[in-house]
Amino acid sequence: MARRPEPRAQLLALTALVLDGARVDPQRQPGERLIEWQREIAAQLGVLPRHPHTFRELLDGVLRLHRVMKGLGDPLKDGAANYETTSQPAADGRISLAS
């Protein structure tokens, strides 16, 4: 059996698919395979995944995994979302996604 790509590469591929789905119809239910893929990546990162009902919710979950992978912590670790970060926005108010 072929070796799986690293979690970062898998997450980038999943993000592209989920962004496309959310762009087309954010309220549509994503396929089970996308949801399962998110769960697999979350397990590799040691994160308990949520069960998304829409592409928008799946996108939130995928972005959460990006935060965890960057070492920013899990905003859902203690229950309700906590998106606070020690990162400061750029002078123009934008936040960089670059690591």
Coordinates of C-alpha atoms in Angstrom, one line a residue:
M1 CA 0.0 0.0 0.0
A2 CA 1.3 3.5 -0.9
R3 CA 2.4 5.7 2.0
R4 CA -0.1 8.5 2.8
P5 CA 1.0 12.1 2.3
E6 CA 2.0 14.2 5.3
P7 CA -0.9 15.7 7.3
R8 CA 0.0 19.2 6.0
A9 CA -0.3 18.1 2.4
Q10 CA -3.5 16.3 3.0
L11 CA -5.0 19.3 4.8
L12 CA -4.1 21.6 1.9
A13 CA -5.8 19.3 -0.5
L14 CA -8.9 18.9 1.7
T15 CA -9.0 22.7 2.1
A16 CA -9.1 23.3 -1.6
L17 CA -12.0 20.9 -2.1
V18 CA -13.9 22.3 0.9
L19 CA -13.4 25.9 -0.2
D20 CA -14.7 25.1 -3.6
G21 CA -17.8 23.4 -2.1
A22 CA -18.4 26.2 0.3
R23 CA -18.1 28.8 -2.5
V24 CA -20.7 27.0 -4.7
D25 CA -23.2 26.2 -1.9
P26 CA -22.2 26.8 1.7
Q27 CA -25.4 25.3 3.1
R28 CA -25.1 22.0 1.1
Q29 CA -24.2 18.9 3.0
P30 CA -20.7 17.6 2.2
G31 CA -20.1 14.1 1.2
E32 CA -19.2 11.5 3.8
R33 CA -15.7 11.0 2.3
L34 CA -14.8 14.7 2.9
I35 CA -16.1 14.5 6.5
E36 CA -14.1 11.3 7.0
W37 CA -11.0 12.8 5.6
Q38 CA -11.3 15.7 8.0
R39 CA -11.7 13.2 10.9
E40 CA -8.6 11.3 9.8
I41 CA -6.5 14.5 9.7
A42 CA -7.9 15.6 13.0
A43 CA -6.9 12.2 14.5
Q44 CA -3.3 12.6 13.2
L45 CA -3.2 16.0 14.9
G46 CA -4.7 14.7 18.1
V47 CA -7.8 16.9 17.8
L48 CA -11.4 15.7 18.4
P49 CA -13.4 16.6 15.2
R50 CA -16.9 17.9 15.1
H51 CA -19.5 16.5 12.7
P52 CA -20.3 19.2 10.1
H53 CA -23.7 19.4 8.5
T54 CA -22.9 21.9 5.8
F55 CA -19.9 22.9 3.8
R56 CA -19.6 26.1 5.9
E57 CA -19.3 24.0 9.0
L58 CA -16.8 21.7 7.4
L59 CA -14.8 24.8 6.3
D60 CA -14.8 26.0 9.9
G61 CA -13.5 22.6 11.0
V62 CA -10.7 22.6 8.4
L63 CA -9.6 26.1 9.3
R64 CA -9.5 24.9 12.9
L65 CA -7.1 22.2 11.9
H66 CA -4.9 24.8 10.2
R67 CA -4.7 26.7 13.5
V68 CA -3.8 23.6 15.4
M69 CA -1.2 22.6 12.8
K70 CA 0.4 26.1 13.1
G71 CA 0.6 25.7 16.9
L72 CA -2.0 28.3 17.6
G73 CA -4.0 26.0 19.8
D74 CA -7.4 24.5 19.4
P75 CA -10.2 27.1 19.8
L76 CA -12.7 24.3 20.7
K77 CA -10.5 22.5 23.2
D78 CA -12.3 23.8 26.2
G79 CA -15.8 23.9 24.7
A80 CA -17.0 27.1 23.1
A81 CA -14.8 28.7 20.4
N82 CA -11.9 30.8 21.5
Y83 CA -10.3 32.4 18.5
E84 CA -8.0 34.7 20.4
T85 CA -4.4 34.7 19.4
T86 CA -1.2 36.4 20.4
S87 CA -0.6 37.3 16.7
Q88 CA -1.0 40.9 15.8
P89 CA -2.7 42.0 12.6
A90 CA -0.6 43.9 10.1
A91 CA -0.7 47.7 10.0
D92 CA -3.5 47.6 7.4
G93 CA -5.6 45.3 9.7
R94 CA -5.2 42.2 7.7
I95 CA -4.0 38.9 9.3
S96 CA -1.4 36.9 7.4
L97 CA -2.0 33.2 6.8
A98 CA 1.7 32.6 6.2
S99 CA 3.5 30.6 8.8

